[in-house]
Amino acid sequence: MISCILKAKHKFLIAFLFAVTASFGAWAQASDPANVGTKGVEPGATAGASDAGAAGDPAVISAGQSLFKNNCASCHSVGSDVVVGPGLQGMSSRRSESWLIKWIRNSQSLIQSGDAQAVAVYEQFNKQAMPSFAFSDDEIKSIIAYVESGIDAAPAGGTDAAAVDGTQPIGTEAIGAIGGYLDVILVVLIVVLIVLVVTLLLISSILKNYLNKSKQLDEYDNEIVNQRFDFSKVYKSKAVRTIVTLIFVVVLIDLGLDKAMGIGIQQGYQPRQPIAFSHALHAGEHEINCNYCHTTVYESKSASIPSANICMNCHSQIKTESQEIQKIYRALERNKPIEWVRIHNLPDLAYFNHSQHTQVAGVDCQTCHGPIQEMEVVYQYAPLTMGWCIDCHRETPLNTKGNGYYDNLVKLHEASSKGAFTVASNGGTECSKCHY
């Protein structure tokens, strides 16, 4: 009888430890919601709506929203606030649609033609030249539709505006979300379990004292009730010492191999830059498209390092008194480039083309560079090793729809394999693809 009670106590303790471990694991997951915020840059952002005529069409507004955030948000607000250029609220009532199309496509050409409205805007905002955009008429109309829709303007009464595509808020902001309550429930459950364990231990102690005082225990029950664990027998055991020695040797070998295999890998490299530039502020908070500064990321082998002139598109008017911005002014005065420290550096024997991955394959910048929109100081997120690249080529399916080049290749692949048509299926793991 007594032994059964003690065994039940031990089983309960094991179950309690397992429950606590599982609860903390679930709590950690619940308190770390997935990041569904800004991504910094969306490949193919140059594609707009095909039917911009219907100004109230959610698809048109959504396309305009994407174009605006990727190309216009760094200088304009959808409200009345002046950033670098004027706020765009009510722009359709101030200017005709045909004028807006000409202005957005090539503002300098319109100014040079002597257009009175264009010259007035140019003079009003300190002769800040707006970049030209090779947008179609439909794309520009979709931007106008988005601005006029009032989607991202502050809603009256403090309520959240609905998403353009009709989706509801997610995470703790969703209707009926229990993210905030789940933490409380888990804490209450853990407290209840602790109280139960303490209560069980107290009951066990009382029973043990009662049985010892009653002196009605036989030799076997007395041994069970008053048993003590001798730790000295454990650490003096040859088996235990052998196991500890083996674990120590295995750990040393593992650490040595990790160090040896990590030679030449710069993952986590985070050098100090000559100017304190925050990607979290620019790409994250202000949602400036990566393409705005790294102008060739969709068009060239290299993503390009932004020149000081690009910085001046905004900082000729914004935070001009900042010590870090003053460093840009001095670089311009001396006619010398800013000597940024390179972080992501592939060996010379490896060939990598940004446009092939960003524009053609539609790979997000975060795939290789990590959550760049959250980094105050940029660091190398991925290992950028050959194995890492090859694994990606083996696992990433190719988007072959609508591309006749792949038709026969896909048929041959389906005839010989049941797996997806990946980059590797198209020769993406051949040596000559990446090595000269």
Short mmCIF file of C-alpha atoms in Angstrom, two decimals:
data_model
loop_
_atom_site.label_atom_id
_atom_site.label_comp_id
_atom_site.label_asym_id
_atom_site.label_seq_id
_atom_site.Cartn_x
_atom_site.Cartn_y
_atom_site.Cartn_z
CA MET A 1 0.00 0.00 0.00
CA ILE A 2 2.70 2.46 1.03
CA SER A 3 4.92 1.66 -1.94
CA CYS A 4 1.98 2.30 -4.30
CA ILE A 5 1.46 5.76 -2.81
CA LEU A 6 5.13 6.67 -3.24
CA LYS A 7 5.26 5.33 -6.78
CA ALA A 8 2.18 7.38 -7.64
CA LYS A 9 3.94 10.45 -6.21
CA HIS A 10 6.99 9.87 -8.40
CA LYS A 11 4.82 9.44 -11.48
CA PHE A 12 3.01 12.65 -10.69
CA LEU A 13 6.30 14.55 -10.35
CA ILE A 14 7.45 13.27 -13.74
CA ALA A 15 4.12 14.27 -15.30
CA PHE A 16 4.39 17.70 -13.67
CA LEU A 17 7.88 18.33 -15.06
CA PHE A 18 6.71 17.29 -18.52
CA ALA A 19 3.65 19.57 -18.30
CA VAL A 20 5.77 22.56 -17.20
CA THR A 21 8.23 21.99 -20.05
CA ALA A 22 5.44 21.73 -22.61
CA SER A 23 3.67 24.78 -21.18
CA PHE A 24 6.77 26.97 -21.38
CA GLY A 25 7.37 25.78 -24.94
CA ALA A 26 3.82 26.68 -25.95
CA TRP A 27 4.12 29.99 -24.08
CA ALA A 28 7.29 30.88 -25.95
CA GLN A 29 5.60 30.15 -29.26
CA ALA A 30 2.47 32.08 -28.34
CA SER A 31 4.44 35.12 -27.21
CA ASP A 32 6.48 35.24 -30.45
CA PRO A 33 3.96 35.90 -33.22
CA ALA A 34 5.06 35.51 -36.79
CA ASN A 35 6.39 38.62 -38.39
CA VAL A 36 3.96 39.57 -41.11
CA GLY A 37 5.01 43.18 -41.27
CA THR A 38 6.85 45.04 -43.95
CA LYS A 39 9.23 43.09 -46.11
CA GLY A 40 11.26 46.00 -47.41
CA VAL A 41 10.94 45.13 -51.07
CA GLU A 42 8.61 43.00 -53.16
CA PRO A 43 10.04 41.57 -56.41
CA GLY A 44 8.15 42.56 -59.52
CA ALA A 45 6.95 45.78 -57.94
CA THR A 46 6.94 47.38 -61.37
CA ALA A 47 3.85 45.35 -62.34
CA GLY A 48 0.68 47.36 -61.84
CA ALA A 49 -3.00 46.86 -62.45
CA SER A 50 -4.19 45.83 -65.84
CA ASP A 51 -7.52 47.58 -65.41
CA ALA A 52 -7.14 50.89 -63.70
CA GLY A 53 -10.37 52.28 -65.01
CA ALA A 54 -12.44 51.07 -62.10
CA ALA A 55 -11.17 53.43 -59.39
CA GLY A 56 -13.07 51.60 -56.66
CA ASP A 57 -11.83 48.15 -57.66
CA PRO A 58 -10.00 46.61 -54.65
CA ALA A 59 -7.49 44.93 -57.01
CA VAL A 60 -6.65 48.30 -58.59
CA ILE A 61 -6.31 49.97 -55.18
CA SER A 62 -4.14 47.11 -53.94
CA ALA A 63 -1.85 47.42 -56.97
CA GLY A 64 -1.65 51.17 -56.44
CA GLN A 65 -0.86 50.68 -52.75
CA SER A 66 2.05 48.39 -53.64
CA LEU A 67 3.40 50.85 -56.22
CA PHE A 68 3.03 53.80 -53.86
CA LYS A 69 4.79 52.14 -50.92
CA ASN A 70 7.61 50.85 -53.10
CA ASN A 71 8.23 54.06 -55.03
CA CYS A 72 6.51 57.11 -53.51
CA ALA A 73 6.27 56.66 -49.73
CA SER A 74 9.82 57.88 -49.10
CA CYS A 75 8.89 61.40 -50.27
CA HIS A 76 5.09 61.65 -50.03
CA SER A 77 2.33 60.87 -47.57
CA VAL A 78 -1.19 59.81 -48.53
CA GLY A 79 -2.49 62.46 -46.14
CA SER A 80 -1.79 66.18 -46.00
CA ASP A 81 1.61 65.93 -44.27
CA VAL A 82 4.65 67.21 -46.16
CA VAL A 83 7.57 64.76 -46.15
CA VAL A 84 9.94 65.81 -48.93
CA GLY A 85 7.20 66.56 -51.41
CA PRO A 86 3.57 67.57 -50.76
CA GLY A 87 0.95 65.35 -49.16
CA LEU A 88 -1.18 63.74 -51.85
CA GLN A 89 -4.57 63.88 -50.17
CA GLY A 90 -7.12 65.34 -52.63
CA MET A 91 -4.62 65.55 -55.49
CA SER A 92 -7.33 64.62 -58.05
CA SER A 93 -9.31 67.71 -57.11
CA ARG A 94 -6.23 69.94 -57.44
CA ARG A 95 -4.85 68.56 -60.69
CA SER A 96 -6.32 66.82 -63.72
CA GLU A 97 -5.60 63.12 -64.27
CA SER A 98 -3.78 63.78 -67.54
CA TRP A 99 -1.52 66.34 -65.82
CA LEU A 100 -0.76 63.93 -62.98
CA ILE A 101 0.20 61.19 -65.45
CA LYS A 102 2.66 63.53 -67.21
CA TRP A 103 4.05 64.80 -63.89
CA ILE A 104 4.62 61.37 -62.38
CA ARG A 105 6.13 59.92 -65.54
CA ASN A 106 8.60 62.79 -66.10
CA SER A 107 8.28 65.86 -63.91
CA GLN A 108 11.42 67.55 -65.28
CA SER A 109 10.15 67.36 -68.84
CA LEU A 110 6.89 69.02 -67.77
CA ILE A 111 8.79 71.76 -65.92
CA GLN A 112 11.07 72.43 -68.88
CA SER A 113 8.02 72.72 -71.15
CA GLY A 114 7.04 75.79 -69.12
CA ASP A 115 3.88 74.34 -67.61
CA ALA A 116 2.79 76.90 -64.99
CA GLN A 117 1.50 74.35 -62.45
CA ALA A 118 4.63 72.22 -62.72
CA VAL A 119 6.94 75.22 -62.29
CA ALA A 120 4.90 76.44 -59.29
CA VAL A 121 5.19 73.05 -57.51
CA TYR A 122 8.92 72.89 -58.32
CA GLU A 123 9.51 76.36 -56.86
CA GLN A 124 7.28 75.78 -53.82
CA PHE A 125 9.27 72.74 -52.68
CA ASN A 126 12.75 74.24 -53.02
CA LYS A 127 13.39 72.88 -56.51
CA GLN A 128 13.55 69.29 -55.37
CA ALA A 129 13.66 67.15 -58.51
CA MET A 130 11.28 64.20 -58.45
CA PRO A 131 12.62 61.03 -60.12
CA SER A 132 10.99 59.89 -63.34
CA PHE A 133 8.96 56.68 -63.28
CA ALA A 134 8.42 54.43 -66.30
CA PHE A 135 4.86 53.61 -65.27
CA SER A 136 2.02 52.87 -67.66
CA ASP A 137 -1.13 54.98 -67.57
CA ASP A 138 -2.97 52.18 -65.74
CA GLU A 139 -0.26 51.96 -63.10
CA ILE A 140 -0.38 55.70 -62.43
CA LYS A 141 -4.18 55.59 -62.29
CA SER A 142 -3.97 52.77 -59.75
CA ILE A 143 -1.70 54.94 -57.56
CA ILE A 144 -4.20 57.81 -57.80
CA ALA A 145 -7.05 55.41 -56.93
CA TYR A 146 -5.15 54.19 -53.87
CA VAL A 147 -4.42 57.74 -52.62
CA GLU A 148 -8.01 58.84 -53.16
CA SER A 149 -9.40 55.70 -51.48
CA GLY A 150 -8.06 56.90 -48.11
CA ILE A 151 -6.90 53.32 -47.22
CA ASP A 152 -3.88 54.09 -45.00
CA ALA A 153 -5.20 57.44 -43.74
CA ALA A 154 -5.92 57.63 -39.99
CA PRO A 155 -9.54 56.42 -39.58
CA ALA A 156 -12.03 58.41 -37.56
CA GLY A 157 -12.71 57.23 -34.05
CA GLY A 158 -9.42 55.33 -33.84
CA THR A 159 -10.78 52.19 -35.54
CA ASP A 160 -8.55 50.15 -37.83
CA ALA A 161 -9.09 50.45 -41.54
CA ALA A 162 -9.95 47.23 -43.33
CA ALA A 163 -7.33 45.76 -45.62
CA VAL A 164 -7.66 46.47 -49.32
CA ASP A 165 -7.98 42.83 -50.22
CA GLY A 166 -10.68 42.24 -47.65
CA THR A 167 -8.51 40.33 -45.20
CA GLN A 168 -8.98 40.88 -41.49
CA PRO A 169 -6.28 41.95 -39.02
CA ILE A 170 -4.21 39.09 -37.73
CA GLY A 171 -2.43 38.18 -34.52
CA THR A 172 -3.52 39.89 -31.32
CA GLU A 173 -5.42 42.52 -33.35
CA ALA A 174 -7.79 40.00 -34.95
CA ILE A 175 -11.42 39.76 -33.92
CA GLY A 176 -11.72 37.07 -31.28
CA ALA A 177 -7.95 36.66 -30.98
CA ILE A 178 -6.86 35.02 -27.72
CA GLY A 179 -3.15 35.78 -27.91
CA GLY A 180 -3.25 38.05 -24.87
CA TYR A 181 -5.45 35.68 -22.82
CA LEU A 182 -3.42 32.57 -23.66
CA ASP A 183 -0.45 33.83 -21.65
CA VAL A 184 -2.67 34.41 -18.61
CA ILE A 185 -4.25 30.95 -18.92
CA LEU A 186 -0.83 29.27 -19.13
CA VAL A 187 0.45 31.15 -16.06
CA VAL A 188 -2.66 30.16 -14.08
CA LEU A 189 -2.23 26.50 -15.10
CA ILE A 190 1.43 26.50 -14.05
CA VAL A 191 0.55 28.06 -10.67
CA VAL A 192 -2.18 25.44 -10.15
CA LEU A 193 0.26 22.63 -10.97
CA ILE A 194 2.83 24.01 -8.52
CA VAL A 195 0.17 24.21 -5.77
CA LEU A 196 -0.87 20.61 -6.48
CA VAL A 197 2.72 19.37 -6.26
CA VAL A 198 3.37 21.24 -3.00
CA THR A 199 0.11 19.84 -1.59
CA LEU A 200 1.08 16.30 -2.62
CA LEU A 201 4.51 16.65 -1.02
CA LEU A 202 2.93 17.89 2.23
CA ILE A 203 0.49 14.97 2.26
CA SER A 204 3.35 12.56 1.58
CA SER A 205 5.39 14.04 4.44
CA ILE A 206 2.46 13.82 6.86
CA LEU A 207 1.80 10.19 5.88
CA LYS A 208 5.47 9.32 6.30
CA ASN A 209 5.60 10.83 9.79
CA TYR A 210 2.36 9.13 10.79
CA LEU A 211 3.55 5.71 9.58
CA ASN A 212 6.89 6.05 11.33
CA LYS A 213 5.19 6.96 14.63
CA SER A 214 2.68 4.14 14.40
CA LYS A 215 5.49 1.57 14.26
CA GLN A 216 3.31 -0.84 12.32
CA LEU A 217 5.58 -1.11 9.26
CA ASP A 218 7.19 -4.38 8.32
CA GLU A 219 10.81 -4.44 7.16
CA TYR A 220 9.97 -4.02 3.43
CA ASP A 221 7.56 -1.09 3.95
CA ASN A 222 9.97 0.59 6.36
CA GLU A 223 12.71 0.45 3.72
CA ILE A 224 10.41 1.98 1.10
CA VAL A 225 9.16 4.76 3.37
CA ASN A 226 12.57 5.80 4.70
CA GLN A 227 14.71 5.17 1.65
CA ARG A 228 17.46 7.70 0.84
CA PHE A 229 19.24 8.27 -2.42
CA ASP A 230 23.04 7.91 -2.19
CA PHE A 231 24.64 10.22 -4.77
CA SER A 232 28.14 8.99 -3.97
CA LYS A 233 27.34 5.63 -5.55
CA VAL A 234 26.40 7.39 -8.78
CA TYR A 235 29.53 9.46 -9.37
CA LYS A 236 31.82 6.66 -8.18
CA SER A 237 30.33 4.24 -10.69
CA LYS A 238 32.63 3.27 -13.58
CA ALA A 239 29.73 3.33 -16.02
CA VAL A 240 28.84 6.92 -15.10
CA ARG A 241 32.45 8.07 -15.33
CA THR A 242 32.83 6.38 -18.72
CA ILE A 243 29.66 8.06 -20.03
CA VAL A 244 30.75 11.50 -18.74
CA THR A 245 34.19 11.08 -20.33
CA LEU A 246 32.65 10.06 -23.67
CA ILE A 247 30.27 13.04 -23.61
CA PHE A 248 33.17 15.39 -22.85
CA VAL A 249 35.25 13.96 -25.74
CA VAL A 250 32.30 14.12 -28.17
CA VAL A 251 31.62 17.76 -27.20
CA LEU A 252 35.28 18.68 -27.77
CA ILE A 253 35.29 16.96 -31.17
CA ASP A 254 32.03 18.69 -32.14
CA LEU A 255 33.34 22.12 -31.13
CA GLY A 256 36.57 21.49 -33.01
CA LEU A 257 34.73 20.43 -36.16
CA ASP A 258 32.42 23.47 -35.96
CA LYS A 259 35.42 25.80 -35.74
CA ALA A 260 37.22 24.01 -38.58
CA MET A 261 34.14 23.98 -40.83
CA GLY A 262 33.48 27.66 -40.04
CA ILE A 263 36.79 28.89 -41.44
CA GLY A 264 36.05 31.45 -44.13
CA ILE A 265 32.36 31.75 -43.19
CA GLN A 266 31.42 35.29 -42.16
CA GLN A 267 27.90 34.60 -40.86
CA GLY A 268 27.11 37.18 -38.18
CA TYR A 269 29.76 39.62 -39.46
CA GLN A 270 28.65 43.11 -38.37
CA PRO A 271 31.27 45.78 -39.08
CA ARG A 272 31.01 49.38 -37.96
CA GLN A 273 30.07 51.64 -40.86
CA PRO A 274 31.42 55.18 -41.46
CA ILE A 275 27.86 56.56 -41.15
CA ALA A 276 25.28 55.15 -38.73
CA PHE A 277 22.54 54.11 -41.16
CA SER A 278 19.49 52.31 -39.75
CA HIS A 279 17.68 49.88 -42.05
CA ALA A 280 15.08 49.44 -39.28
CA LEU A 281 14.19 53.13 -39.64
CA HIS A 282 14.36 53.46 -43.42
CA ALA A 283 13.24 50.06 -44.74
CA GLY A 284 11.18 49.13 -41.68
CA GLU A 285 9.44 52.14 -40.16
CA HIS A 286 9.33 54.30 -43.30
CA GLU A 287 8.91 51.31 -45.68
CA ILE A 288 11.36 52.68 -48.25
CA ASN A 289 11.79 50.19 -51.07
CA CYS A 290 15.23 48.58 -51.23
CA ASN A 291 15.24 49.46 -54.93
CA TYR A 292 15.15 53.18 -54.07
CA CYS A 293 18.71 53.10 -52.70
CA HIS A 294 20.07 49.92 -54.31
CA THR A 295 18.94 51.04 -57.74
CA THR A 296 20.19 48.08 -59.79
CA VAL A 297 18.91 45.24 -57.59
CA TYR A 298 16.37 44.20 -60.26
CA GLU A 299 18.45 45.02 -63.31
CA SER A 300 22.07 44.08 -62.73
CA LYS A 301 24.45 41.46 -61.39
CA SER A 302 25.21 43.78 -58.45
CA ALA A 303 22.66 45.52 -56.22
CA SER A 304 24.87 48.67 -56.17
CA ILE A 305 25.85 50.82 -53.18
CA PRO A 306 23.82 54.07 -52.95
CA SER A 307 25.66 57.28 -53.71
CA ALA A 308 25.51 60.34 -51.49
CA ASN A 309 23.22 62.01 -54.06
CA ILE A 310 20.52 59.45 -53.33
CA CYS A 311 20.75 60.29 -49.63
CA MET A 312 20.35 63.96 -50.53
CA ASN A 313 16.99 63.32 -52.22
CA CYS A 314 15.58 63.32 -48.69
CA HIS A 315 18.28 64.66 -46.40
CA SER A 316 18.72 67.97 -48.15
CA GLN A 317 15.54 68.82 -46.19
CA ILE A 318 15.24 66.18 -43.44
CA LYS A 319 17.41 66.07 -40.28
CA THR A 320 19.96 68.40 -41.80
CA GLU A 321 21.37 69.18 -38.34
CA SER A 322 22.21 65.52 -37.58
CA GLN A 323 25.93 64.78 -37.09
CA GLU A 324 25.61 61.65 -39.24
CA ILE A 325 23.95 63.60 -42.07
CA GLN A 326 26.72 66.20 -41.82
CA LYS A 327 29.15 63.42 -42.78
CA ILE A 328 27.26 63.05 -46.08
CA TYR A 329 27.54 66.82 -46.68
CA ARG A 330 31.30 66.68 -46.11
CA ALA A 331 31.64 63.78 -48.56
CA LEU A 332 29.81 65.81 -51.20
CA GLU A 333 31.89 68.93 -50.50
CA ARG A 334 35.11 66.93 -50.92
CA ASN A 335 33.71 65.10 -53.96
CA LYS A 336 34.63 61.76 -52.40
CA PRO A 337 32.44 58.66 -52.07
CA ILE A 338 31.35 57.33 -48.69
CA GLU A 339 33.58 54.35 -47.91
CA TRP A 340 30.97 51.82 -46.78
CA VAL A 341 32.34 48.53 -45.39
CA ARG A 342 31.24 45.57 -47.50
CA ILE A 343 29.42 42.86 -45.51
CA HIS A 344 28.23 40.22 -48.00
CA ASN A 345 31.26 39.18 -50.00
CA LEU A 346 31.33 36.03 -52.14
CA PRO A 347 34.69 34.62 -53.25
CA ASP A 348 35.92 35.69 -56.70
CA LEU A 349 35.47 32.16 -58.04
CA ALA A 350 31.69 32.31 -57.47
CA TYR A 351 29.23 34.00 -59.85
CA PHE A 352 26.02 35.50 -58.49
CA ASN A 353 23.49 37.64 -60.33
CA HIS A 354 21.02 39.72 -58.31
CA SER A 355 18.58 40.35 -61.16
CA GLN A 356 18.33 36.62 -61.93
CA HIS A 357 17.16 36.00 -58.38
CA THR A 358 15.11 39.13 -57.61
CA GLN A 359 13.43 39.94 -60.93
CA VAL A 360 13.32 36.58 -62.71
CA ALA A 361 12.95 34.18 -59.78
CA GLY A 362 11.04 36.58 -57.53
CA VAL A 363 13.22 35.86 -54.49
CA ASP A 364 12.63 38.23 -51.55
CA CYS A 365 15.65 40.15 -50.27
CA GLN A 366 15.01 38.64 -46.83
CA THR A 367 15.67 35.12 -48.15
CA CYS A 368 19.42 35.84 -48.25
CA HIS A 369 19.77 39.02 -46.18
CA GLY A 370 17.42 38.07 -43.34
CA PRO A 371 15.00 40.52 -41.64
CA ILE A 372 16.85 43.52 -43.04
CA GLN A 373 13.92 45.82 -42.19
CA GLU A 374 14.55 45.13 -38.48
CA MET A 375 18.32 45.68 -38.41
CA GLU A 376 19.73 48.82 -36.83
CA VAL A 377 23.19 47.69 -37.93
CA VAL A 378 23.31 45.25 -40.86
CA TYR A 379 25.00 41.90 -40.36
CA GLN A 380 25.48 38.83 -42.55
CA TYR A 381 22.40 36.74 -41.87
CA ALA A 382 23.01 33.63 -44.02
CA PRO A 383 26.20 31.55 -44.24
CA LEU A 384 26.36 32.05 -48.04
CA THR A 385 28.22 28.75 -48.41
CA MET A 386 28.08 26.55 -51.50
CA GLY A 387 26.04 23.95 -49.61
CA TRP A 388 23.54 26.59 -48.51
CA CYS A 389 23.06 27.78 -52.11
CA ILE A 390 22.76 24.24 -53.50
CA ASP A 391 20.17 23.30 -50.87
CA CYS A 392 18.11 26.31 -51.93
CA HIS A 393 18.38 25.29 -55.62
CA ARG A 394 17.29 21.75 -54.74
CA GLU A 395 14.28 22.85 -52.71
CA THR A 396 12.98 25.90 -54.62
CA PRO A 397 10.35 25.11 -57.31
CA LEU A 398 10.57 27.04 -60.57
CA ASN A 399 7.58 29.10 -61.66
CA THR A 400 7.15 27.81 -65.22
CA LYS A 401 3.57 28.94 -65.86
CA GLY A 402 3.15 31.03 -68.97
CA ASN A 403 6.77 30.56 -70.05
CA GLY A 404 7.03 28.44 -73.18
CA TYR A 405 10.76 27.95 -72.66
CA TYR A 406 10.03 25.41 -69.91
CA ASP A 407 7.21 23.44 -71.59
CA ASN A 408 9.31 20.57 -72.97
CA LEU A 409 11.60 20.55 -69.94
CA VAL A 410 8.64 20.18 -67.60
CA LYS A 411 7.21 17.32 -69.68
CA LEU A 412 10.54 15.47 -69.64
CA HIS A 413 10.84 16.04 -65.90
CA GLU A 414 7.32 14.79 -65.15
CA ALA A 415 7.97 11.68 -67.24
CA SER A 416 11.05 10.75 -65.24
CA SER A 417 10.35 12.17 -61.77
CA LYS A 418 7.44 12.70 -59.41
CA GLY A 419 9.04 15.58 -57.57
CA ALA A 420 8.61 19.30 -58.22
CA PHE A 421 10.46 20.99 -61.07
CA THR A 422 13.11 22.83 -59.06
CA VAL A 423 16.10 24.99 -59.94
CA ALA A 424 18.24 21.86 -59.71
CA SER A 425 15.98 20.17 -62.29
CA ASN A 426 16.93 22.94 -64.70
CA GLY A 427 20.67 22.50 -64.15
CA GLY A 428 20.88 24.74 -61.09
CA THR A 429 23.44 22.48 -59.39
CA GLU A 430 25.87 22.22 -62.30
CA CYS A 431 29.34 23.58 -61.51
CA SER A 432 29.39 25.95 -64.48
CA LYS A 433 26.23 27.72 -63.28
CA CYS A 434 28.08 29.40 -60.43
CA HIS A 435 31.79 28.93 -61.21
CA TYR A 436 33.68 30.51 -64.09
#
